[in-house]
Each structure stands twice: as C-alpha cells, then as structure tokens.
Amino acid sequence: MKKYLVTGSYGQIGMDLIPAMLERYGKENIVATGRKKIPKEFKELDVIYNRLDIRDQYGLRRLLVDYDIDIIIHNASVLSATGERNPQLAHSINFEGFYNALEATRELKLEQLFAPSSIAAFGPTTPLDNTPNTTIMEPTSIYGISKVYTELMGNYYKQKYDLNFRSLRYPGVLSPEEPGGGTTDYAIWIFYEAIKNKKYECFLGPDVELPMMMMSDCLKSTFDLIEAPEEKLKHRTFNVTGMSFTPEVLANAIKEYIPDFEITYKPDFRDDIARTWPHSLDDSTAREEWGWDPEYPFDKMVTAMLDGVSEKLGIPYK
Ligand code: SER
C-alpha cells in the first residue's frame, strides 16, 4: 500500500476526499494536513492530521519523511474569488505552495505528485465551447495564472527529472459541503438559500454557462488518474467534466421541487471571471487515455443536492 499526504484537506473537496481515502486506502496510509483550524467533522474522523501551511517547506518535508510518504495530493489553493480579493495571498499560497510540493517530490524522490488544475486555467482567448484538452491558455485571474504555472511546471519537472506529475482540470465541483471562495460556488449556495429562504440573489448573470461535476465524480476521476498505469498516459493534465448548465437552467430545475423559489441576479466581479471560462469541456483525452466516464447527469445532481443540503440544514424541502 502507498502512503499519501493530502494538503488542503479541510477544503470543500478534502471534506469528502479524506473519508473516501480512509475507506479506499486505510487509516495508516493517509496523512491529512491543512492550514486552518481542524473542523469538528474532522475531529470525529479517525484520521492522522497535522496543521501545515504549504508555504512551510521544512514542515512539509518533515511530515513527508516522518510518515514515509509516497504520493502527495496537493489540494491547498486559494480559489478564484478569494484570489481576486487578495492576489498577494493567492500568489504566495498557490505559487510558493505548489513549488514546495514539487521540489519536495523531486528531492525526496516521491512516487507521484497529484495537483489539480481548473477550468480557470483557460481564458477569453480560449475556444469556450467544448474546450479541447490542448488549446490556448491565457487566463486573466491570479488563480487561473497559478493553475497554468502548476501545469507547466509539472510538465517541466516530468521532462527534466522524470517526476510523476498528474493533474485534472476540475470544473465547478458540487457537494452539500460549504464551498470556499470560488466562482462556481453559486451552484451550491443556490441550494442552501432555496431550502432556507426560498430565494437567492445570484452573483452571476442568468446566462453564464459553466462546466460542473458532482463530488463523487470528482473523487472518481482523482482516484482513477492517480492509480492509472504510467504507460497509458500521453498527457499529464486532463479536462474532466460531468455536465454544463446556466444559473437560469439550475433555478428552473430547483423550482420543480420548490415551486415558490425565486432567483434574482446581481452580477459582480465573479460574473466577469466566469465569462472568461469554458461553457463546456471536451474530456475525450481523459476518456481515451485512462477510461474517464462520469456517472452523474444533471437531473440526478439536482435531487442529490436537494437531499444532501436539506439533511445538512435539518430543513425538509418537500
Ligand atoms: N471552483 C473553482 C472556482 O470557482 C474553479 O476551479 O474558483
């Protein structure tokens, strides 16, 4: 069994990734780390956890050596909206943090570094419909720029040092967990507000179409790529997606279950960011090279989100 260290474990993805890893790989093979105070849900999990700011390269190396780690899953990142509010913080965490993970993987000769990229790595000059795996990437957000850096440095270390870097361009990831600081977060808050208050003011315009995926598909793609045999991979970074929709389409779907739900629109700077991102992704490279096959379609996502958020809030929606 390999041993894994996860950074950013207390983010939206980590909150589901860590329990899934415990089940898949066993407690003794996982070290969860995060910069912030450990959330109470985590304390209830039987998992080894350590406070770690990914900018602390010595702290990172100490944990990698002490726990004899083989693979880093580097999820720590400042997302797009928080990044625009504080570009200096995004720069230090996303650039320095990734560089520390990369250099530690090289120096300690670890087996693999997995670090997600994002749809944010694309920009206004990218073909935005059915965006190909290889295309123009000129992002305009600091978060997007940091993800291009991640991809290119990962490729460089693969070519230069044969470092086993792997990455997925996640679209918006949907789960009943509270998200933190992203542009795609509207598609989660809309469920919270629909169930609590039957109304939601959306920070994107009604027509902004973005690619999304359900958390279970996000975890599936992550495990599938990490575990894929090296000889199958011709690329290091892959588009993955589950569905695409606009706020208006999502609001109409929610209205079928909560008929008096009302949405209003007050686009802010996040609308500007979202309009530079793909509407849909071509994920055929991932399908061809390691068999990517998402499970969750739009309709099933809507009912799963309604059930999940309703349970989390303790408020029935029916
Ligand atoms: N969910 C991210 C964001 O909105 C995109 O990777 O910032």
mmCIF file of C-alpha atoms and ligand atoms in Angstrom:
data_model
loop_
_atom_site.group_PDB
_atom_site.id
_atom_site.type_symbol
_atom_site.label_atom_id
_atom_site.label_comp_id
_atom_site.label_asym_id
_atom_site.label_seq_id
_atom_site.Cartn_x
_atom_site.Cartn_y
_atom_site.Cartn_z
ATOM 1 C CA MET A 1 0.000 0.000 0.000
ATOM 2 C CA LYS A 2 1.203 3.513 -0.867
ATOM 3 C CA LYS A 3 1.231 6.285 1.730
ATOM 4 C CA TYR A 4 -0.470 9.570 0.893
ATOM 5 C CA LEU A 5 -0.153 13.107 2.250
ATOM 6 C CA VAL A 6 -3.021 15.460 1.388
ATOM 7 C CA THR A 7 -2.721 19.253 1.577
ATOM 8 C CA GLY A 8 -5.787 21.477 1.791
ATOM 9 C CA SER A 9 -7.656 18.630 3.494
ATOM 10 C CA TYR A 10 -10.272 20.863 5.107
ATOM 11 C CA GLY A 11 -11.454 22.479 1.887
ATOM 12 C CA GLN A 12 -14.663 21.538 0.097
ATOM 13 C CA ILE A 13 -13.027 18.635 -1.766
ATOM 14 C CA GLY A 14 -10.946 17.444 1.190
ATOM 15 C CA MET A 15 -14.013 17.082 3.386
ATOM 16 C CA ASP A 16 -15.196 14.278 1.074
ATOM 17 C CA LEU A 17 -11.815 13.129 -0.240
ATOM 18 C CA ILE A 18 -10.376 12.203 3.167
ATOM 19 C CA PRO A 19 -13.291 9.931 4.227
ATOM 20 C CA ALA A 20 -13.207 8.295 0.752
ATOM 21 C CA MET A 21 -9.430 7.743 1.068
ATOM 22 C CA LEU A 22 -9.818 6.249 4.554
ATOM 23 C CA GLU A 23 -12.153 3.696 3.071
ATOM 24 C CA ARG A 24 -10.045 3.036 -0.008
ATOM 25 C CA TYR A 25 -6.514 3.025 1.386
ATOM 26 C CA GLY A 26 -6.856 2.586 5.169
ATOM 27 C CA LYS A 27 -6.142 4.955 8.038
ATOM 28 C CA GLU A 28 -2.473 4.027 8.396
ATOM 29 C CA ASN A 29 -1.755 5.186 4.824
ATOM 30 C CA ILE A 30 -3.154 8.735 4.972
ATOM 31 C CA VAL A 31 -1.876 11.950 6.489
ATOM 32 C CA ALA A 32 -4.340 14.838 6.225
ATOM 33 C CA THR A 33 -2.950 18.364 6.501
ATOM 34 C CA GLY A 34 -4.460 21.836 6.435
ATOM 35 C CA ARG A 35 -3.550 25.419 7.203
ATOM 36 C CA LYS A 36 -6.645 26.279 9.142
ATOM 37 C CA LYS A 37 -8.079 25.055 12.420
ATOM 38 C CA ILE A 38 -9.281 21.478 12.112
ATOM 39 C CA PRO A 39 -13.062 21.436 11.593
ATOM 40 C CA LYS A 40 -15.159 19.471 14.063
ATOM 41 C CA GLU A 41 -16.378 16.943 11.436
ATOM 42 C CA PHE A 42 -12.722 16.053 11.002
ATOM 43 C CA LYS A 43 -12.096 15.500 14.675
ATOM 44 C CA GLU A 44 -14.751 12.793 14.594
ATOM 45 C CA LEU A 45 -12.943 11.003 11.765
ATOM 46 C CA ASP A 46 -10.292 8.533 12.755
ATOM 47 C CA VAL A 47 -7.534 10.121 10.654
ATOM 48 C CA ILE A 48 -3.938 11.256 11.230
ATOM 49 C CA TYR A 49 -3.929 15.022 10.805
ATOM 50 C CA ASN A 50 -1.364 17.770 11.122
ATOM 51 C CA ARG A 51 -1.537 21.544 10.865
ATOM 52 C CA LEU A 52 0.610 22.542 7.870
ATOM 53 C CA ASP A 53 0.884 25.758 5.901
ATOM 54 C CA ILE A 54 2.078 24.591 2.493
ATOM 55 C CA ARG A 55 4.416 27.605 2.333
ATOM 56 C CA ASP A 56 6.407 25.996 5.174
ATOM 57 C CA GLN A 57 8.775 23.856 3.114
ATOM 58 C CA TYR A 58 10.576 22.431 6.162
ATOM 59 C CA GLY A 59 7.325 21.477 7.864
ATOM 60 C CA LEU A 60 6.224 19.742 4.667
ATOM 61 C CA ARG A 61 9.481 17.802 4.322
ATOM 62 C CA ARG A 62 9.421 16.761 7.950
ATOM 63 C CA LEU A 63 5.962 15.218 7.534
ATOM 64 C CA LEU A 64 6.925 13.537 4.242
ATOM 65 C CA VAL A 65 9.965 11.919 5.888
ATOM 66 C CA ASP A 66 8.359 11.131 9.255
ATOM 67 C CA TYR A 67 5.413 9.345 7.644
ATOM 68 C CA ASP A 68 7.406 7.832 4.775
ATOM 69 C CA ILE A 69 5.028 9.308 2.168
ATOM 70 C CA ASP A 70 4.927 8.049 -1.437
ATOM 71 C CA ILE A 71 2.312 10.327 -3.034
ATOM 72 C CA ILE A 72 1.285 13.942 -2.383
ATOM 73 C CA ILE A 73 -2.229 15.086 -3.252
ATOM 74 C CA HIS A 74 -1.744 18.836 -3.287
ATOM 75 C CA ASN A 75 -5.202 20.415 -2.964
ATOM 76 C CA ALA A 76 -4.212 23.536 -0.984
ATOM 77 C CA SER A 77 -5.121 26.556 -3.081
ATOM 78 C CA VAL A 78 -6.754 29.979 -2.873
ATOM 79 C CA LEU A 79 -9.691 29.852 -5.311
ATOM 80 C CA SER A 80 -10.721 32.395 -7.927
ATOM 81 C CA ALA A 81 -12.934 34.801 -5.989
ATOM 82 C CA THR A 82 -10.740 34.935 -2.874
ATOM 83 C CA GLY A 83 -7.735 35.287 -5.189
ATOM 84 C CA GLU A 84 -9.159 38.412 -6.816
ATOM 85 C CA ARG A 85 -9.829 39.882 -3.366
ATOM 86 C CA ASN A 86 -6.264 39.117 -2.260
ATOM 87 C CA PRO A 87 -3.892 38.414 -5.183
ATOM 88 C CA GLN A 88 -0.814 38.531 -2.918
ATOM 89 C CA LEU A 89 -2.169 35.753 -0.694
ATOM 90 C CA ALA A 90 -3.135 33.729 -3.786
ATOM 91 C CA HIS A 91 0.343 34.215 -5.183
ATOM 92 C CA SER A 92 2.125 33.034 -2.074
ATOM 93 C CA ILE A 93 -0.107 30.017 -1.404
ATOM 94 C CA ASN A 94 -0.657 28.901 -4.989
ATOM 95 C CA PHE A 95 2.783 29.538 -6.472
ATOM 96 C CA GLU A 96 5.115 29.028 -3.480
ATOM 97 C CA GLY A 97 2.950 26.236 -2.116
ATOM 98 C CA PHE A 98 2.954 24.289 -5.354
ATOM 99 C CA TYR A 99 6.684 24.883 -5.833
ATOM 100 C CA ASN A 100 7.380 23.496 -2.339
ATOM 101 C CA ALA A 101 5.346 20.376 -3.121
ATOM 102 C CA LEU A 102 7.122 19.952 -6.462
ATOM 103 C CA GLU A 103 10.627 20.391 -5.053
ATOM 104 C CA ALA A 104 9.925 18.104 -2.095
ATOM 105 C CA THR A 105 8.647 15.436 -4.509
ATOM 106 C CA ARG A 106 11.845 15.765 -6.549
ATOM 107 C CA GLU A 107 14.314 15.877 -3.670
ATOM 108 C CA LEU A 108 12.760 13.061 -1.694
ATOM 109 C CA LYS A 109 12.162 11.050 -4.877
ATOM 110 C CA LEU A 110 8.488 10.517 -4.114
ATOM 111 C CA GLU A 111 6.464 8.331 -6.402
ATOM 112 C CA GLN A 112 3.862 10.884 -7.544
ATOM 113 C CA LEU A 113 2.597 14.439 -7.173
ATOM 114 C CA PHE A 114 -1.066 14.980 -7.972
ATOM 115 C CA ALA A 115 -2.124 18.654 -8.053
ATOM 116 C CA PRO A 116 -5.451 19.769 -9.542
ATOM 117 C CA SER A 117 -5.739 22.399 -12.210
ATOM 118 C CA SER A 118 -9.049 24.062 -13.091
ATOM 119 C CA ILE A 119 -11.270 25.444 -15.831
ATOM 120 C CA ALA A 120 -9.844 28.756 -14.579
ATOM 121 C CA ALA A 121 -6.609 27.921 -16.437
ATOM 122 C CA PHE A 122 -8.443 28.906 -19.621
ATOM 123 C CA GLY A 123 -9.246 32.484 -20.583
ATOM 124 C CA PRO A 124 -11.045 34.769 -23.011
ATOM 125 C CA THR A 125 -8.888 33.753 -25.999
ATOM 126 C CA THR A 126 -9.650 30.034 -25.474
ATOM 127 C CA PRO A 127 -12.358 28.412 -27.631
ATOM 128 C CA LEU A 128 -15.028 28.297 -24.924
ATOM 129 C CA ASP A 129 -17.398 25.664 -26.334
ATOM 130 C CA ASN A 130 -16.292 22.073 -25.961
ATOM 131 C CA THR A 131 -12.831 23.358 -24.992
ATOM 132 C CA PRO A 132 -10.131 20.891 -26.138
ATOM 133 C CA ASN A 133 -7.537 19.374 -23.822
ATOM 134 C CA THR A 134 -4.747 21.226 -25.641
ATOM 135 C CA THR A 135 -5.588 24.807 -26.618
ATOM 136 C CA ILE A 136 -4.855 28.498 -25.951
ATOM 137 C CA MET A 137 -4.449 29.269 -22.231
ATOM 138 C CA GLU A 138 -4.285 32.966 -21.355
ATOM 139 C CA PRO A 139 -6.221 33.246 -18.090
ATOM 140 C CA THR A 140 -6.927 36.651 -16.572
ATOM 141 C CA SER A 141 -7.406 35.733 -12.881
ATOM 142 C CA ILE A 142 -4.498 35.207 -10.471
ATOM 143 C CA TYR A 143 -5.972 31.787 -9.643
ATOM 144 C CA GLY A 144 -6.050 30.839 -13.331
ATOM 145 C CA ILE A 145 -2.481 32.040 -13.835
ATOM 146 C CA SER A 146 -1.364 29.930 -10.853
ATOM 147 C CA LYS A 147 -3.020 26.871 -12.410
ATOM 148 C CA VAL A 148 -1.186 27.391 -15.728
ATOM 149 C CA TYR A 149 2.011 27.655 -13.666
ATOM 150 C CA THR A 150 1.110 24.372 -11.943
ATOM 151 C CA GLU A 151 0.532 22.625 -15.258
ATOM 152 C CA LEU A 152 3.644 23.973 -16.967
ATOM 153 C CA MET A 153 5.979 23.404 -14.008
ATOM 154 C CA GLY A 154 4.569 19.895 -13.618
ATOM 155 C CA ASN A 155 5.294 19.192 -17.289
ATOM 156 C CA TYR A 156 8.753 20.693 -16.937
ATOM 157 C CA TYR A 157 9.649 18.536 -13.914
ATOM 158 C CA LYS A 158 8.345 15.478 -15.748
ATOM 159 C CA GLN A 159 10.550 16.246 -18.736
ATOM 160 C CA LYS A 160 13.592 17.365 -16.739
ATOM 161 C CA TYR A 161 13.542 14.985 -13.750
ATOM 162 C CA ASP A 162 11.039 12.325 -14.793
ATOM 163 C CA LEU A 163 8.849 13.419 -11.868
ATOM 164 C CA ASN A 164 5.458 11.701 -11.966
ATOM 165 C CA PHE A 165 3.226 14.783 -12.028
ATOM 166 C CA ARG A 166 -0.507 14.306 -12.752
ATOM 167 C CA SER A 167 -3.305 16.830 -12.885
ATOM 168 C CA LEU A 168 -7.010 17.254 -13.647
ATOM 169 C CA ARG A 169 -8.748 20.424 -14.751
ATOM 170 C CA TYR A 170 -11.667 20.260 -12.346
ATOM 171 C CA PRO A 171 -14.792 22.150 -13.351
ATOM 172 C CA GLY A 172 -17.077 23.510 -10.577
ATOM 173 C CA VAL A 173 -17.398 20.701 -8.019
ATOM 174 C CA LEU A 174 -20.831 20.203 -6.444
ATOM 175 C CA SER A 175 -21.496 18.776 -2.990
ATOM 176 C CA PRO A 176 -23.603 19.701 0.028
ATOM 177 C CA GLU A 177 -20.364 20.795 1.773
ATOM 178 C CA GLU A 178 -19.951 24.574 2.110
ATOM 179 C CA PRO A 179 -17.559 25.764 -0.617
ATOM 180 C CA GLY A 180 -14.896 28.426 -0.073
ATOM 181 C CA GLY A 181 -14.069 31.354 -2.278
ATOM 182 C CA GLY A 182 -14.825 30.117 -5.793
ATOM 183 C CA THR A 183 -16.812 31.494 -8.712
ATOM 184 C CA THR A 184 -18.705 28.244 -9.298
ATOM 185 C CA ASP A 185 -19.853 28.307 -5.632
ATOM 186 C CA TYR A 186 -23.185 29.886 -6.654
ATOM 187 C CA ALA A 187 -24.322 26.412 -7.770
ATOM 188 C CA ILE A 188 -24.070 25.244 -4.134
ATOM 189 C CA TRP A 189 -25.302 28.377 -2.312
ATOM 190 C CA ILE A 190 -28.409 28.386 -4.522
ATOM 191 C CA PHE A 191 -29.490 25.098 -2.854
ATOM 192 C CA TYR A 192 -28.823 26.466 0.658
ATOM 193 C CA GLU A 193 -30.855 29.608 0.005
ATOM 194 C CA ALA A 194 -33.652 27.824 -1.878
ATOM 195 C CA ILE A 195 -34.159 25.465 1.082
ATOM 196 C CA LYS A 196 -33.709 28.087 3.828
ATOM 197 C CA ASN A 197 -35.342 31.200 2.335
ATOM 198 C CA LYS A 198 -36.901 30.200 -0.993
ATOM 199 C CA LYS A 199 -34.951 32.956 -2.702
ATOM 200 C CA TYR A 200 -31.410 33.520 -3.946
ATOM 201 C CA GLU A 201 -29.558 36.532 -5.306
ATOM 202 C CA CYS A 202 -27.079 35.164 -7.826
ATOM 203 C CA PHE A 203 -23.681 36.827 -8.317
ATOM 204 C CA LEU A 204 -23.536 35.514 -11.906
ATOM 205 C CA GLY A 205 -25.906 36.539 -14.687
ATOM 206 C CA PRO A 206 -28.650 34.080 -15.769
ATOM 207 C CA ASP A 207 -26.892 33.019 -18.984
ATOM 208 C CA VAL A 208 -23.378 32.145 -17.730
ATOM 209 C CA GLU A 209 -22.897 28.522 -18.706
ATOM 210 C CA LEU A 210 -20.113 26.655 -16.861
ATOM 211 C CA PRO A 211 -18.917 23.042 -16.707
ATOM 212 C CA MET A 212 -19.577 21.259 -13.386
ATOM 213 C CA MET A 213 -19.309 17.815 -11.834
ATOM 214 C CA MET A 214 -20.703 16.076 -8.779
ATOM 215 C CA MET A 215 -18.249 15.405 -5.944
ATOM 216 C CA SER A 216 -18.471 11.627 -6.376
ATOM 217 C CA ASP A 217 -17.342 12.050 -9.994
ATOM 218 C CA CYS A 218 -14.569 14.407 -8.888
ATOM 219 C CA LEU A 219 -13.278 11.769 -6.450
ATOM 220 C CA LYS A 220 -13.652 9.014 -9.035
ATOM 221 C CA SER A 221 -11.619 10.969 -11.605
ATOM 222 C CA THR A 222 -8.957 11.693 -8.989
ATOM 223 C CA PHE A 223 -8.548 8.065 -7.888
ATOM 224 C CA ASP A 224 -8.703 6.829 -11.494
ATOM 225 C CA LEU A 225 -5.925 9.151 -12.629
ATOM 226 C CA ILE A 226 -3.689 8.646 -9.575
ATOM 227 C CA GLU A 227 -3.954 4.885 -9.988
ATOM 228 C CA ALA A 228 -3.686 4.817 -13.818
ATOM 229 C CA PRO A 229 -0.680 2.866 -15.180
ATOM 230 C CA GLU A 230 2.039 5.265 -16.309
ATOM 231 C CA GLU A 231 2.364 3.691 -19.762
ATOM 232 C CA LYS A 232 -1.228 4.693 -20.585
ATOM 233 C CA LEU A 233 -0.587 8.427 -20.098
ATOM 234 C CA LYS A 234 0.467 10.585 -23.020
ATOM 235 C CA HIS A 235 -0.581 13.804 -21.235
ATOM 236 C CA ARG A 236 -0.019 14.998 -17.658
ATOM 237 C CA THR A 237 -3.140 17.203 -17.347
ATOM 238 C CA PHE A 238 -6.680 16.291 -18.391
ATOM 239 C CA ASN A 239 -10.033 18.027 -18.846
ATOM 240 C CA VAL A 240 -12.787 16.286 -16.870
ATOM 241 C CA THR A 241 -16.449 17.265 -16.719
ATOM 242 C CA GLY A 242 -19.845 15.921 -15.767
ATOM 243 C CA MET A 243 -22.360 18.461 -17.150
ATOM 244 C CA SER A 244 -22.824 22.135 -18.100
ATOM 245 C CA PHE A 245 -25.637 24.498 -17.117
ATOM 246 C CA THR A 246 -26.503 28.169 -16.514
ATOM 247 C CA PRO A 247 -27.910 29.701 -13.291
ATOM 248 C CA GLU A 248 -31.271 30.071 -15.040
ATOM 249 C CA VAL A 249 -31.450 26.392 -16.002
ATOM 250 C CA LEU A 250 -30.460 25.361 -12.463
ATOM 251 C CA ALA A 251 -33.024 27.722 -10.887
ATOM 252 C CA ASN A 252 -35.788 26.287 -13.112
ATOM 253 C CA ALA A 253 -34.844 22.757 -12.116
ATOM 254 C CA ILE A 254 -34.972 23.696 -8.408
ATOM 255 C CA LYS A 255 -38.418 25.318 -8.950
ATOM 256 C CA GLU A 256 -39.786 21.938 -9.982
ATOM 257 C CA TYR A 257 -39.247 20.789 -6.379
ATOM 258 C CA ILE A 258 -39.652 24.142 -4.582
ATOM 259 C CA PRO A 259 -42.294 25.934 -6.715
ATOM 260 C CA ASP A 260 -42.160 29.282 -4.838
ATOM 261 C CA PHE A 261 -38.363 29.565 -5.138
ATOM 262 C CA GLU A 262 -37.298 32.859 -6.720
ATOM 263 C CA ILE A 263 -33.946 33.846 -8.170
ATOM 264 C CA THR A 264 -32.716 37.387 -8.788
ATOM 265 C CA TYR A 265 -29.452 38.386 -10.429
ATOM 266 C CA LYS A 266 -26.831 40.859 -9.226
ATOM 267 C CA PRO A 267 -23.701 40.051 -11.245
ATOM 268 C CA ASP A 268 -20.441 41.198 -9.627
ATOM 269 C CA PHE A 269 -16.718 40.682 -10.369
ATOM 270 C CA ARG A 270 -17.258 36.926 -10.315
ATOM 271 C CA ASP A 271 -19.509 37.256 -13.367
ATOM 272 C CA ASP A 272 -16.563 38.878 -15.187
ATOM 273 C CA ILE A 273 -14.324 35.949 -14.228
ATOM 274 C CA ALA A 274 -16.892 33.314 -15.198
ATOM 275 C CA ARG A 275 -17.430 34.827 -18.635
ATOM 276 C CA THR A 276 -13.785 34.112 -19.494
ATOM 277 C CA TRP A 277 -14.135 30.386 -18.621
ATOM 278 C CA PRO A 278 -15.294 27.493 -20.846
ATOM 279 C CA HIS A 279 -19.004 26.755 -21.238
ATOM 280 C CA SER A 280 -18.254 23.078 -21.757
ATOM 281 C CA LEU A 281 -15.172 20.857 -21.863
ATOM 282 C CA ASP A 282 -14.039 18.184 -24.285
ATOM 283 C CA ASP A 283 -12.894 15.384 -21.964
ATOM 284 C CA SER A 284 -12.138 12.838 -24.697
ATOM 285 C CA THR A 285 -8.400 12.750 -23.897
ATOM 286 C CA ALA A 286 -9.163 11.543 -20.348
ATOM 287 C CA ARG A 287 -11.690 9.042 -21.728
ATOM 288 C CA GLU A 288 -9.162 7.666 -24.214
ATOM 289 C CA GLU A 289 -6.070 7.515 -22.006
ATOM 290 C CA TRP A 290 -7.429 6.244 -18.676
ATOM 291 C CA GLY A 291 -11.087 5.468 -19.225
ATOM 292 C CA TRP A 292 -12.751 8.520 -17.651
ATOM 293 C CA ASP A 293 -16.508 8.010 -17.502
ATOM 294 C CA PRO A 294 -18.641 10.327 -15.301
ATOM 295 C CA GLU A 295 -21.717 8.917 -13.577
ATOM 296 C CA TYR A 296 -23.811 11.894 -12.506
ATOM 297 C CA PRO A 297 -26.122 13.621 -15.021
ATOM 298 C CA PHE A 298 -27.820 16.984 -14.303
ATOM 299 C CA ASP A 299 -31.212 15.686 -13.054
ATOM 300 C CA LYS A 300 -29.681 13.253 -10.606
ATOM 301 C CA MET A 301 -27.345 16.002 -9.336
ATOM 302 C CA VAL A 302 -30.297 18.314 -8.579
ATOM 303 C CA THR A 303 -32.128 15.760 -6.421
ATOM 304 C CA ALA A 304 -28.907 14.630 -4.709
ATOM 305 C CA MET A 305 -28.048 18.253 -3.855
ATOM 306 C CA LEU A 306 -31.567 18.980 -2.582
ATOM 307 C CA ASP A 307 -31.473 15.872 -0.377
ATOM 308 C CA GLY A 308 -27.916 16.490 0.830
ATOM 309 C CA VAL A 309 -28.266 20.203 1.632
ATOM 310 C CA SER A 310 -31.669 19.648 3.239
ATOM 311 C CA GLU A 311 -30.159 16.987 5.503
ATOM 312 C CA LYS A 312 -27.207 19.223 6.391
ATOM 313 C CA LEU A 313 -29.504 22.117 7.292
ATOM 314 C CA GLY A 314 -32.068 19.899 9.004
ATOM 315 C CA ILE A 315 -34.811 21.582 6.921
ATOM 316 C CA PRO A 316 -37.028 19.459 4.652
ATOM 317 C CA TYR A 317 -37.587 20.925 1.192
ATOM 318 C CA LYS A 318 -40.698 18.955 0.271
HETATM 319 N N1 SER B 1 -14.335 26.145 -8.427
HETATM 320 C C1 SER B 1 -13.229 26.974 -8.783
HETATM 321 C C2 SER B 1 -13.541 28.402 -8.644
HETATM 322 O O1 SER B 1 -14.680 28.752 -8.864
HETATM 323 C C3 SER B 1 -12.825 26.719 -10.200
HETATM 324 O O2 SER B 1 -11.775 25.821 -10.198
HETATM 325 O O3 SER B 1 -12.692 29.174 -8.338
#
